[in-house]
Coordinates of N, CA and C in Angstrom, one line a residue:
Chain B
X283 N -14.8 -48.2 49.8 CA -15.5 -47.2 48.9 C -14.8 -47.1 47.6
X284 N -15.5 -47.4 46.4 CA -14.8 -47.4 45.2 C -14.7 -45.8 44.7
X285 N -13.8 -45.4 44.4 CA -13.5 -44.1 43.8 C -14.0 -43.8 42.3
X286 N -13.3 -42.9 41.9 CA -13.9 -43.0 40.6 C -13.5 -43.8 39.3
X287 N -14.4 -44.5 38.6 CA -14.3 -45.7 37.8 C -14.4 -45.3 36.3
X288 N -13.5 -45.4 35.2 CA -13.9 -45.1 34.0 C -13.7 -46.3 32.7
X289 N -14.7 -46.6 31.9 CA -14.9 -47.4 31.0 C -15.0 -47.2 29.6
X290 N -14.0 -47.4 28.5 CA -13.1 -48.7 28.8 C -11.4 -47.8 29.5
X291 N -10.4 -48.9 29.5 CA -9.5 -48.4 29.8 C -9.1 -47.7 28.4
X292 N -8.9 -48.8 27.4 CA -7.9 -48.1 26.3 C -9.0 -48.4 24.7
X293 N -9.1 -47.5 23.6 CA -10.2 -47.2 22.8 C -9.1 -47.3 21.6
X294 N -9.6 -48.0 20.5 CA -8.7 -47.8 19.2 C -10.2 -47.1 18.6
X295 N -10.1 -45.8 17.6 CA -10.9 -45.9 17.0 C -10.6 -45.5 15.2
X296 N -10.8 -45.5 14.3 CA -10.6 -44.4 13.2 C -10.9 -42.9 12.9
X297 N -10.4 -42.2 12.0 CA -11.4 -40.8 12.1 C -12.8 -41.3 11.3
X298 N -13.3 -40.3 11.7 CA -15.2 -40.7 11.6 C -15.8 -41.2 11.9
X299 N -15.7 -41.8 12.9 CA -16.1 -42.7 13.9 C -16.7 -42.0 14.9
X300 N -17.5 -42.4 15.6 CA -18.0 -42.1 17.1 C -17.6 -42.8 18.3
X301 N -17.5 -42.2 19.3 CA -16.7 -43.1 20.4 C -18.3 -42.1 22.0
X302 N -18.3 -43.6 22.6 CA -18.7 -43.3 24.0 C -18.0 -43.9 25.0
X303 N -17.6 -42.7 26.1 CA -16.6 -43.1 27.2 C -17.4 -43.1 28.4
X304 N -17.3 -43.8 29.5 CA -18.4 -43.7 30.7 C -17.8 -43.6 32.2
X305 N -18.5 -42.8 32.9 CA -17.5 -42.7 33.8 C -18.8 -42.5 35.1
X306 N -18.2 -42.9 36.2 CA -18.5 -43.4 37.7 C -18.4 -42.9 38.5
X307 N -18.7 -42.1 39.2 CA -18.2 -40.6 40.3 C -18.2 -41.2 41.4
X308 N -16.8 -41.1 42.3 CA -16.5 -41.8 43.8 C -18.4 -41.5 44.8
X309 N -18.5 -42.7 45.1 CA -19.4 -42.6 46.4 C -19.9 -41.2 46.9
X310 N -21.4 -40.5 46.9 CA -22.0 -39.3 47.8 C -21.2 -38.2 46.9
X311 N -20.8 -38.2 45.1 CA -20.3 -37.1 44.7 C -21.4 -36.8 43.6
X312 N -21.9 -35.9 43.1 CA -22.7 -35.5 42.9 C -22.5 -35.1 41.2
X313 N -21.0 -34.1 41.1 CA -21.0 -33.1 40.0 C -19.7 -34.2 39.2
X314 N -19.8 -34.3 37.8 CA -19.2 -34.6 37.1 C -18.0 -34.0 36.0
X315 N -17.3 -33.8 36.2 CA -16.4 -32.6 35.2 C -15.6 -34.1 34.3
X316 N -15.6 -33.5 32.8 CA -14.5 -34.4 31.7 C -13.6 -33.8 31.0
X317 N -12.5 -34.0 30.7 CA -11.2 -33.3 30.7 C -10.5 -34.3 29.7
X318 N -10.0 -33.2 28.7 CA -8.7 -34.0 27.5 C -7.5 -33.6 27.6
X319 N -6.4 -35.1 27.8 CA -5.2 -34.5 28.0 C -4.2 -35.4 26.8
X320 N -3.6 -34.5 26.0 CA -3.0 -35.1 24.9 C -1.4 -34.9 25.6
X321 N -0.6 -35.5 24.9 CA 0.5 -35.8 25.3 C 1.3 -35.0 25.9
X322 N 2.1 -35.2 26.7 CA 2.8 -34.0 27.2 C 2.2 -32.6 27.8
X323 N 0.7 -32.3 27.8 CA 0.2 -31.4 28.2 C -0.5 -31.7 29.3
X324 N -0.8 -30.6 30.4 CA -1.8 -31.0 31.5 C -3.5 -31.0 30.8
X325 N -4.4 -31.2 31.7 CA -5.9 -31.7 31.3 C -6.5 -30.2 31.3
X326 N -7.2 -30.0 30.0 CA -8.1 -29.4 29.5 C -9.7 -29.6 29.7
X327 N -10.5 -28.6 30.3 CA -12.0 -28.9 30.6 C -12.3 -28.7 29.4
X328 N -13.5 -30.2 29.5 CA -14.3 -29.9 28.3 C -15.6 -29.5 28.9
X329 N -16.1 -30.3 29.7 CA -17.2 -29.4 30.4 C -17.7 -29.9 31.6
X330 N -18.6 -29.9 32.6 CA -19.3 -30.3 33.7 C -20.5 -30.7 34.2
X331 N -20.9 -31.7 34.8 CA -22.1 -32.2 34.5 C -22.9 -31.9 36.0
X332 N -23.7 -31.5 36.4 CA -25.0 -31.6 38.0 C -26.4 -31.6 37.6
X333 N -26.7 -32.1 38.5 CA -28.5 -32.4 38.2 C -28.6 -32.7 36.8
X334 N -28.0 -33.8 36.3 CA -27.9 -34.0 34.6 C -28.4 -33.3 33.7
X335 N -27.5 -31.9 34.0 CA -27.1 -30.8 33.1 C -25.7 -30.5 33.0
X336 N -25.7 -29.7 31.8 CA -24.4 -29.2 31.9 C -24.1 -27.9 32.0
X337 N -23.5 -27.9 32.9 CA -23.0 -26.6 33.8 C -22.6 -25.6 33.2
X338 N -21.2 -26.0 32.8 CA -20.3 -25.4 32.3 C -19.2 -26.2 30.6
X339 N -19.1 -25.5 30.2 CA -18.4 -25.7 29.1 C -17.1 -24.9 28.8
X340 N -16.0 -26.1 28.3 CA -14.9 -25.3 28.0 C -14.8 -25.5 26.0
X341 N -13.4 -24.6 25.9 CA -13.7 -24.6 24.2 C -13.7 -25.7 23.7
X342 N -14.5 -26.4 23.3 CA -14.6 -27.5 22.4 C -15.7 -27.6 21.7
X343 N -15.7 -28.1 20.7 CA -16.8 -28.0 19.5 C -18.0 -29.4 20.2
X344 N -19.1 -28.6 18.9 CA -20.2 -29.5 19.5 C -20.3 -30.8 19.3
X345 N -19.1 -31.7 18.7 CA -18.6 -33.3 18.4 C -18.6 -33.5 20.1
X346 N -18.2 -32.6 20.7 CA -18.3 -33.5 22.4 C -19.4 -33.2 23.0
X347 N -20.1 -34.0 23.2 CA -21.6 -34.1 24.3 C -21.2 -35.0 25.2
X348 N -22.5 -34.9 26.0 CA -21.9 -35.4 27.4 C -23.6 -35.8 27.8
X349 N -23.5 -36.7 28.7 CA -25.0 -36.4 29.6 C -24.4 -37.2 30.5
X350 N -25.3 -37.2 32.0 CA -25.2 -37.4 33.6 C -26.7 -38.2 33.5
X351 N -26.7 -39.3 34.6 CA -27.5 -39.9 34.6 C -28.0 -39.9 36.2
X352 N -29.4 -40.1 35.9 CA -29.8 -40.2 37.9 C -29.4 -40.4 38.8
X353 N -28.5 -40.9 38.5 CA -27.3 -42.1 39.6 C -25.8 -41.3 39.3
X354 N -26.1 -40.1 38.7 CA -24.7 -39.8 38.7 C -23.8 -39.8 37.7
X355 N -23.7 -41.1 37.5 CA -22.7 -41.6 36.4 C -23.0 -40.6 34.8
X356 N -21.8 -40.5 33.8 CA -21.8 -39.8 32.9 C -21.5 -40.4 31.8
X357 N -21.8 -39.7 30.8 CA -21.1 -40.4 29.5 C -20.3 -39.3 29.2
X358 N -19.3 -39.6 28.3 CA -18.7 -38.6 26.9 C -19.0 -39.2 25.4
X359 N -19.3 -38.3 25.0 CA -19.5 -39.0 23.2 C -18.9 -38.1 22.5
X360 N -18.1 -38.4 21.6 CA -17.3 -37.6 20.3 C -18.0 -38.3 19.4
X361 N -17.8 -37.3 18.4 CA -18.7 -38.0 16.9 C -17.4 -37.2 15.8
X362 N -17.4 -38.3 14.8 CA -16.3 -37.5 14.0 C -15.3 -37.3 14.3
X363 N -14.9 -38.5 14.5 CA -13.7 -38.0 15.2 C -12.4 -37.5 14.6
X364 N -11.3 -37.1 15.2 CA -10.6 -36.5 14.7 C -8.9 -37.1 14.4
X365 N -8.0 -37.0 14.2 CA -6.8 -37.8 14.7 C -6.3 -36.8 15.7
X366 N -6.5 -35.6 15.7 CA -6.4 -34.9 17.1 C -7.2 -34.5 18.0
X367 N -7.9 -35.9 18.4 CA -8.7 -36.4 19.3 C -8.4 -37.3 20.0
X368 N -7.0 -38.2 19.7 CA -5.9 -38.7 20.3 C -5.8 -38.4 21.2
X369 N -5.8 -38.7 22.6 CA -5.7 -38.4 24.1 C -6.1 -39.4 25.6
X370 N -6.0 -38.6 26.3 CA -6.7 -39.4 28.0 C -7.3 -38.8 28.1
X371 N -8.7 -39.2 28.1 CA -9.8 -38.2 28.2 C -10.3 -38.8 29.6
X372 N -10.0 -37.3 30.8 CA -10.1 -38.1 32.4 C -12.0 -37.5 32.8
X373 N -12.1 -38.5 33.5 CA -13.4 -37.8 34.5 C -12.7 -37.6 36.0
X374 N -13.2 -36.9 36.3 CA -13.1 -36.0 37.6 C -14.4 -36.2 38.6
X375 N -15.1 -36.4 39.6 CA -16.0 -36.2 40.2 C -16.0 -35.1 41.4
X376 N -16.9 -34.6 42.0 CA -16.7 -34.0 43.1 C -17.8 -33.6 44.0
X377 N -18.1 -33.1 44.9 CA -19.0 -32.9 45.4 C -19.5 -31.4 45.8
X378 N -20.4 -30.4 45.5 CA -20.4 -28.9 45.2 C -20.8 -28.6 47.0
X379 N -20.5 -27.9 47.7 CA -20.5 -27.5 48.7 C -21.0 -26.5 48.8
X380 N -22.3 -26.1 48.7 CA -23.0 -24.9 48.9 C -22.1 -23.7 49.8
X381 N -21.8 -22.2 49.1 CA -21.1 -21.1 49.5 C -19.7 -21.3 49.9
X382 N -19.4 -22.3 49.5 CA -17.6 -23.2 49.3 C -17.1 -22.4 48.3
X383 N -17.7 -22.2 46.7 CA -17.3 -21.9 45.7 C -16.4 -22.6 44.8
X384 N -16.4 -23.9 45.4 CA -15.2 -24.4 44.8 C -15.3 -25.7 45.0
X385 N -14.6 -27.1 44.4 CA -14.9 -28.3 44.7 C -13.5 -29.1 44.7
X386 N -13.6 -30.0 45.3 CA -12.1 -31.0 45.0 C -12.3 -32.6 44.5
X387 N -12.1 -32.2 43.6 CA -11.9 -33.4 42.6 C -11.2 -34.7 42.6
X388 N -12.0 -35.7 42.4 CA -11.2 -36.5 42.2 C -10.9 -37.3 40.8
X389 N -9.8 -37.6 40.5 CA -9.9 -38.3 39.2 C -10.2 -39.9 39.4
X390 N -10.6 -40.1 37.9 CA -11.0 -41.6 37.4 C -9.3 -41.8 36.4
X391 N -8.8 -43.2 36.4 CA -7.6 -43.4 35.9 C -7.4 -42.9 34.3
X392 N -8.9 -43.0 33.7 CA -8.8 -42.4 32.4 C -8.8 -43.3 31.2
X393 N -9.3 -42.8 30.2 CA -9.6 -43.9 29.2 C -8.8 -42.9 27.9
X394 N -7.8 -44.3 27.4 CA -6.8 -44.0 26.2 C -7.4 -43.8 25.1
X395 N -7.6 -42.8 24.1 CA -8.3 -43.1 23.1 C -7.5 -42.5 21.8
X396 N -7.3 -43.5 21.0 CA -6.0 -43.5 19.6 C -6.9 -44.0 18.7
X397 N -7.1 -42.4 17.6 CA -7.5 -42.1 16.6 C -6.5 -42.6 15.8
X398 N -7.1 -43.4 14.5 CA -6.4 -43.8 13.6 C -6.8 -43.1 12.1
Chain V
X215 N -6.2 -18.0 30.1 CA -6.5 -17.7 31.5 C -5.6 -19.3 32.3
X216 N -5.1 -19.8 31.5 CA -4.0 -20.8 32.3 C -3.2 -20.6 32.8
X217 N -3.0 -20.5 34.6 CA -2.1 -20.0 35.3 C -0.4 -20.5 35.0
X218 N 0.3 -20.4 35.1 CA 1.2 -20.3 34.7 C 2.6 -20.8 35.2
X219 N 2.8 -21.8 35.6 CA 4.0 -22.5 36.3 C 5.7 -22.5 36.2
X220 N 6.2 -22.1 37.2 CA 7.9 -22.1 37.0 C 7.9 -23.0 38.2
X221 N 9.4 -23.4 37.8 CA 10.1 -23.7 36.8 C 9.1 -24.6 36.3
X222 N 9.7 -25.1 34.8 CA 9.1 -25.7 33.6 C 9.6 -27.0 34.0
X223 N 10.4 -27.3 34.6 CA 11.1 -28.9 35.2 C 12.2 -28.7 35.7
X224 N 12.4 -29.3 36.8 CA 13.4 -29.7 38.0 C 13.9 -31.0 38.4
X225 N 14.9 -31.0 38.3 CA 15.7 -32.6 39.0 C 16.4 -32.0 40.2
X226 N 15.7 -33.1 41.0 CA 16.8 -33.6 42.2 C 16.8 -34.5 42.7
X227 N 18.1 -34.1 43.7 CA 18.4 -35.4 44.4 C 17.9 -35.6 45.7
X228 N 17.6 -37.0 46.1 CA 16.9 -37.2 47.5 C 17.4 -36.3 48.6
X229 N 16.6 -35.8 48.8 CA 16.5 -35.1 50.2 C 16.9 -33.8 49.6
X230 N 16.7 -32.9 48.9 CA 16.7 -31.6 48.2 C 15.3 -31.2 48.3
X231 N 15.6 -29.8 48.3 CA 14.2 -28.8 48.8 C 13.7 -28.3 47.3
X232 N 12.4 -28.5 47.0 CA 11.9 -27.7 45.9 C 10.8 -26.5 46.1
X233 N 10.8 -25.9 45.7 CA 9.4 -24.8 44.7 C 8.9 -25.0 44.2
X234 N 7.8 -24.7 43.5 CA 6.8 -24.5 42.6 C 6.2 -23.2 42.4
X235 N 6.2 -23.0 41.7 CA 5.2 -21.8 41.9 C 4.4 -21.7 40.8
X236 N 2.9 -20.6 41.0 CA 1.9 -20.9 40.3 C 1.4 -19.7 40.1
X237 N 1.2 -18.7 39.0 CA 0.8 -17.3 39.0 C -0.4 -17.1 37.9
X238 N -1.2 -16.2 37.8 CA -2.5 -16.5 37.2 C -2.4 -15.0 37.1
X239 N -3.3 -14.5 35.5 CA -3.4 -13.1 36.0 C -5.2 -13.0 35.7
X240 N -5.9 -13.6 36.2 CA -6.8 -13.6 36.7 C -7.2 -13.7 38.6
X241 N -8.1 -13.0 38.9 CA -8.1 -13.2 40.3 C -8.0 -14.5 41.1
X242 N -7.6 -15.2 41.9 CA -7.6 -16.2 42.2 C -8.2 -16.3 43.5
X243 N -9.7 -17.1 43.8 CA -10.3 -17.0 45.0 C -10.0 -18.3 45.9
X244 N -9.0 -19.2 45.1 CA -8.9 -20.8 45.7 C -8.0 -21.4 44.3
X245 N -6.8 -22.2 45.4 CA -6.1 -22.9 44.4 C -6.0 -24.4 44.8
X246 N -5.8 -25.5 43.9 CA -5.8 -26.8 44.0 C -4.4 -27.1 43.1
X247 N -3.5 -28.1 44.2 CA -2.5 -28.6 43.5 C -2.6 -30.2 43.5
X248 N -2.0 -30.7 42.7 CA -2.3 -32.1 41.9 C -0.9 -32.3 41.7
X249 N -0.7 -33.4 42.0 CA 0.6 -34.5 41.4 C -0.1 -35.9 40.6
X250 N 0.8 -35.8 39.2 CA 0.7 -37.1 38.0 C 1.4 -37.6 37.6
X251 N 1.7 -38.9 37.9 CA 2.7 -39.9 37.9 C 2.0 -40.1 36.5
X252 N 3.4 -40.3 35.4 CA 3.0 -41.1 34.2 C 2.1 -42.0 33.9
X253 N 1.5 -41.8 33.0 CA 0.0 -42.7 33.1 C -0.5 -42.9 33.7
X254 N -0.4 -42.0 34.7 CA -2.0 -42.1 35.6 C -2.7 -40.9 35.6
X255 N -3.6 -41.2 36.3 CA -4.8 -40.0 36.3 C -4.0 -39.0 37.7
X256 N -4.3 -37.5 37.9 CA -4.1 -36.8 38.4 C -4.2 -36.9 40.1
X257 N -3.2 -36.9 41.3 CA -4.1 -37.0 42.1 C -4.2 -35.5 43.2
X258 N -5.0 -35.6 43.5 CA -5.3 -34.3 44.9 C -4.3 -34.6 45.8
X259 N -3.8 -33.2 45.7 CA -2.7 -33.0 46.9 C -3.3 -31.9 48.3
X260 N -3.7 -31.1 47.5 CA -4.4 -30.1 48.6 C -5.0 -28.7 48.1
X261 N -6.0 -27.9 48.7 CA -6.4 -26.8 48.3 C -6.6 -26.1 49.3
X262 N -6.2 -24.6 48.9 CA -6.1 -23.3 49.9 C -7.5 -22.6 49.0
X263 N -7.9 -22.3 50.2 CA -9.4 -21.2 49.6 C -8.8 -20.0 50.8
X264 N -8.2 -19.1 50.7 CA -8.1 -18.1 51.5 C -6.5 -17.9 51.6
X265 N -6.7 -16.3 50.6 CA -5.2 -15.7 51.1 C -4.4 -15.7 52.0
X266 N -3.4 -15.9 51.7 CA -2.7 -16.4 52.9 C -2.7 -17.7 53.5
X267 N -3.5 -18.8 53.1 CA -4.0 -19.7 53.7 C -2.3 -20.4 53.5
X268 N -2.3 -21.5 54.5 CA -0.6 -22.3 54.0 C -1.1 -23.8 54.5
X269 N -0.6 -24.9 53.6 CA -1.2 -26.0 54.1 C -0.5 -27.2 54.3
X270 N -0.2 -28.5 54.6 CA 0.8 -29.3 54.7 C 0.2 -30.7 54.5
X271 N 1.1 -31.5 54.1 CA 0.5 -32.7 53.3 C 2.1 -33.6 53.9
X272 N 2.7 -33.9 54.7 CA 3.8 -34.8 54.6 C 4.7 -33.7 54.5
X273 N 5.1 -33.8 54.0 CA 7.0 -33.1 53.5 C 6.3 -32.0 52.4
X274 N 4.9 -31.6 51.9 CA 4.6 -31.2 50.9 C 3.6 -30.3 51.4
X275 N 3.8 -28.8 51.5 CA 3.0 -27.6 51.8 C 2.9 -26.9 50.9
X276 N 2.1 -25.7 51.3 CA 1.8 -24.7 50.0 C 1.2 -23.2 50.7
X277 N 1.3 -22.3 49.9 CA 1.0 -21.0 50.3 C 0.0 -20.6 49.3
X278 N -0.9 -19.6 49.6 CA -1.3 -18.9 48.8 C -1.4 -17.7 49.0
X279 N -1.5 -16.4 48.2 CA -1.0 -15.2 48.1 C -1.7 -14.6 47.4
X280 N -3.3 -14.4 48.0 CA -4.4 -13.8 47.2 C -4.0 -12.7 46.4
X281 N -3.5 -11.6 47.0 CA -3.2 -10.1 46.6 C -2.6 -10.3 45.4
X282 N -1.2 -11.3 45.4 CA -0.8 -11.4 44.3 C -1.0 -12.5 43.2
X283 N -2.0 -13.3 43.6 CA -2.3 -14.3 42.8 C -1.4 -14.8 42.6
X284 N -0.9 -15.7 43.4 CA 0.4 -16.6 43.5 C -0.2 -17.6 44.4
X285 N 0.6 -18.8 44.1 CA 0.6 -19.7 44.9 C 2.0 -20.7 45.2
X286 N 2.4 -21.1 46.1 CA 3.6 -21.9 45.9 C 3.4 -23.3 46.4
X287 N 4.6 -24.1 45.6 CA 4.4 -25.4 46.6 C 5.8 -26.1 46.9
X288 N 5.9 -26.0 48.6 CA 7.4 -26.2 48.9 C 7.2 -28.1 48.8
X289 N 8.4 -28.8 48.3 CA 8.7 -29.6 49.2 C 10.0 -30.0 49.5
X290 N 9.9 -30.3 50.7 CA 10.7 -30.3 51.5 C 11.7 -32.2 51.7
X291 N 13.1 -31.8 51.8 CA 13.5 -33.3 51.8 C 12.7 -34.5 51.0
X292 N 13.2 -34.2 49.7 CA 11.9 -35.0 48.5 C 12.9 -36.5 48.8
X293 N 11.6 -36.8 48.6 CA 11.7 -38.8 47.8 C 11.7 -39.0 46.7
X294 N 12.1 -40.1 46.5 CA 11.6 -40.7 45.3 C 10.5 -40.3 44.4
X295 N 9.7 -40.8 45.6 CA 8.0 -40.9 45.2 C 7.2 -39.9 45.3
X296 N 7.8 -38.6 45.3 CA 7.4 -37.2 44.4 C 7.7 -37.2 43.5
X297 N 8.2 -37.7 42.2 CA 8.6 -37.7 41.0 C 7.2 -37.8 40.5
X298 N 6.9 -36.6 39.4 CA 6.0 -36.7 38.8 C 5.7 -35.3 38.1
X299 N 4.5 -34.9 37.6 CA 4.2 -33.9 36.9 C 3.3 -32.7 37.7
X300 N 3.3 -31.8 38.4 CA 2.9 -31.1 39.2 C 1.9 -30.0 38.9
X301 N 0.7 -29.7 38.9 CA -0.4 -28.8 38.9 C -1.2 -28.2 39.1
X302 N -0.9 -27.1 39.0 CA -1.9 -25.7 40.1 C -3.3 -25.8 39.3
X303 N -3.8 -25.5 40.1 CA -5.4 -25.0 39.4 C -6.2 -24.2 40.0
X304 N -6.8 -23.9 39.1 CA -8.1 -22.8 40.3 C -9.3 -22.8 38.8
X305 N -10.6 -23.1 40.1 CA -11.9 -22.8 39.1 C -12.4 -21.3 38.9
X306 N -12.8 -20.8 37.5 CA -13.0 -19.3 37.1 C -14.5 -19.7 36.5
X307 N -15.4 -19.4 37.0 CA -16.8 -19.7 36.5 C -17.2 -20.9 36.1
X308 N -17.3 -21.9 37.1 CA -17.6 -23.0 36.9 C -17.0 -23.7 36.2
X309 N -15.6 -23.2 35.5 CA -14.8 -23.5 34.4 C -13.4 -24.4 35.5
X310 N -12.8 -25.4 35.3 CA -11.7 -25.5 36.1 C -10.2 -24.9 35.1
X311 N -9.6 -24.7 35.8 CA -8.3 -24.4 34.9 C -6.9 -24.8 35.4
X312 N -6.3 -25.6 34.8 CA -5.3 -26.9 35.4 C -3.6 -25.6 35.1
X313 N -2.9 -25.3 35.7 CA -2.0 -24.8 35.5 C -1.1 -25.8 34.2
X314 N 0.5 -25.2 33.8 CA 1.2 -25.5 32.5 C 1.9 -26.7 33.0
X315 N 2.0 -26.7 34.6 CA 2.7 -27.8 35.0 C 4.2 -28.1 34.9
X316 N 4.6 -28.4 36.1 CA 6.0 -28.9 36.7 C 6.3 -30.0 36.6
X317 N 7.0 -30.2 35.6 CA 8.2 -31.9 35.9 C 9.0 -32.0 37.1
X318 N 8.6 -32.7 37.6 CA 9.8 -32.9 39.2 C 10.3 -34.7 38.9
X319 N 11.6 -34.3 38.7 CA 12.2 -36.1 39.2 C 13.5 -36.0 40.1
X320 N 12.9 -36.8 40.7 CA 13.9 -37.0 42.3 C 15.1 -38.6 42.0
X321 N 16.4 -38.1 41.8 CA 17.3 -38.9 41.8 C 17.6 -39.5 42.6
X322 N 18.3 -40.9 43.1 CA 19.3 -41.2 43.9 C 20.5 -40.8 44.4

C-alpha cells in the first residue's frame, strides 16, 4: 500500500514565478491538509482539502490555492512568489471519522522549494 | 494558539529517560505527537483523544491531562534512533496546530 506521494521532490524557482506542488493521499484517505515548514521551525497549516473543497484555512494570503481532485489527490499553487516562500511544503492525508473529531495524519516526504 | 513545548532541546545518552511536555492555553479535546528526523517528513507516533488517556508505542508513551491541557511524552531507555525533532499537536476548528517542538539527540 503506497502511502503518501508528493511531486516533485526538490523545486528551484525565482520570485514571481508560480509554482504547482501535487500531492497523493495514502490508500482509502479521503481529506487532504498542506503545511509550510521553513527552516528550523515545525509545519504551519495552510489549509485543508474534502469533497474538493476547502475546509479550513490557516493565515496565509491568497498567493496559496489549493484544489482536491475526485480521486483525492491535491494540488498547491503559489503565484508570486516570494523569497520567503523558501520551504518544505508537506502534504498530510487522513481519513475524517465521523464523531471522532479528529484525524491522524499522515505525511508525504515533502517537496523542497528554493526561491531565488 | 501554538501549544507550547519544554524543554526547547535535550541530549542524551543511550539508555537515559526523557520528557516532553506539551501545554496549550487553548482547550485541548485530543493531542497527536510526531517525531522528524532531519529531512524528512513528520512521522505519527500516537494520539490520546480523552483526558487522562496514557498510550505506549515501544519505549515511547504519553499522557494526557485534559483539565490541564497538558500533555507529556515519556521515553523511556532512548536509542539512538529517537534522535530527532519532537511534536505535539492538537486540531482547533478544523485548523491543525503542530506544537514549538523538542530537539532530542541520543549519544553513545
Amino acid at each position: 500500500d503506497a502511502g503518501v506521494t508528493q511531486s516533485p521532490t526538490h523545486l528551484i524557482k525565482t520570485r514571481g514565478q508560480q509554482v504547482t506542488l501535487r500531492c497523493s493521499p495514502k490508500s482509502g484517505h479521503d481529506t487532504v491538509s498542506w503545511y509550510q515548514q521553513a527552516l528550523g521551525q515545525g509545519p504551519h497549516f495552510i489549509f485543508q482539502y474534502y469533497e474538493e473543497e476547502e475546509r479550513q484555512r490557516g493565515n496565509f494570503p491568497d498567493r496559496f490555492s489549493g484544489h482536491q481532485f475526485p480521486n483525492y489527490s491535491s494540488e498547491l499553487n503559489v503565484n508570486a512568489l516570494l523569497l520567503g516562500d523558501s520551504a518544505l511544503y508537506l502534504c498530510a492525508s487522513s481519513f475524517r471519522v465521523r464523531g471522532l473529531g479528529t484525524d491522524t495524519q499522515y505525511f508525504g516526504p515533502g517537496t523542497r522549494l528554493t526561491v531565488l | 494558539q501554538q501549544p507550547v513545548q519544554s524543554p526547547q532541546a535535550v541530549i542524551l545518552r543511550e539508555g537515559e529517560d526523557a520528557v516532553i511536555n506539551c501545554s496549550s492555553s487553548k482547550a485541548l479535546y485530543s493531542v497527536h505527537w510526531y517525531r522528524q528526523k532531519h529531512g524528512e517528513a513528520p512521522v505519527f507516533l500516537m494520539i490520546l483523544l480523552k483526558g487522562g488517556e496514557q498510550k505506549g508505542h515501544e519505549k515511547i508513551s504519553a499522557s494526557f491531562n485534559e483539565k490541564k491541557q497538558q500533555s507529556s511524552l515519556y521515553l523511556t531507555a532512548s536509542q539512538l534512533s529517537y534522535s530527532g525533532t519532537y511534536f505535539c499537536g492538537t486540531e482547533i476548528g478544523n485548523q491543525f496546530y503542530f506544537g514549538t517542538g523538542t530537539s532530542l539527540t541520543v549519544i553513545p
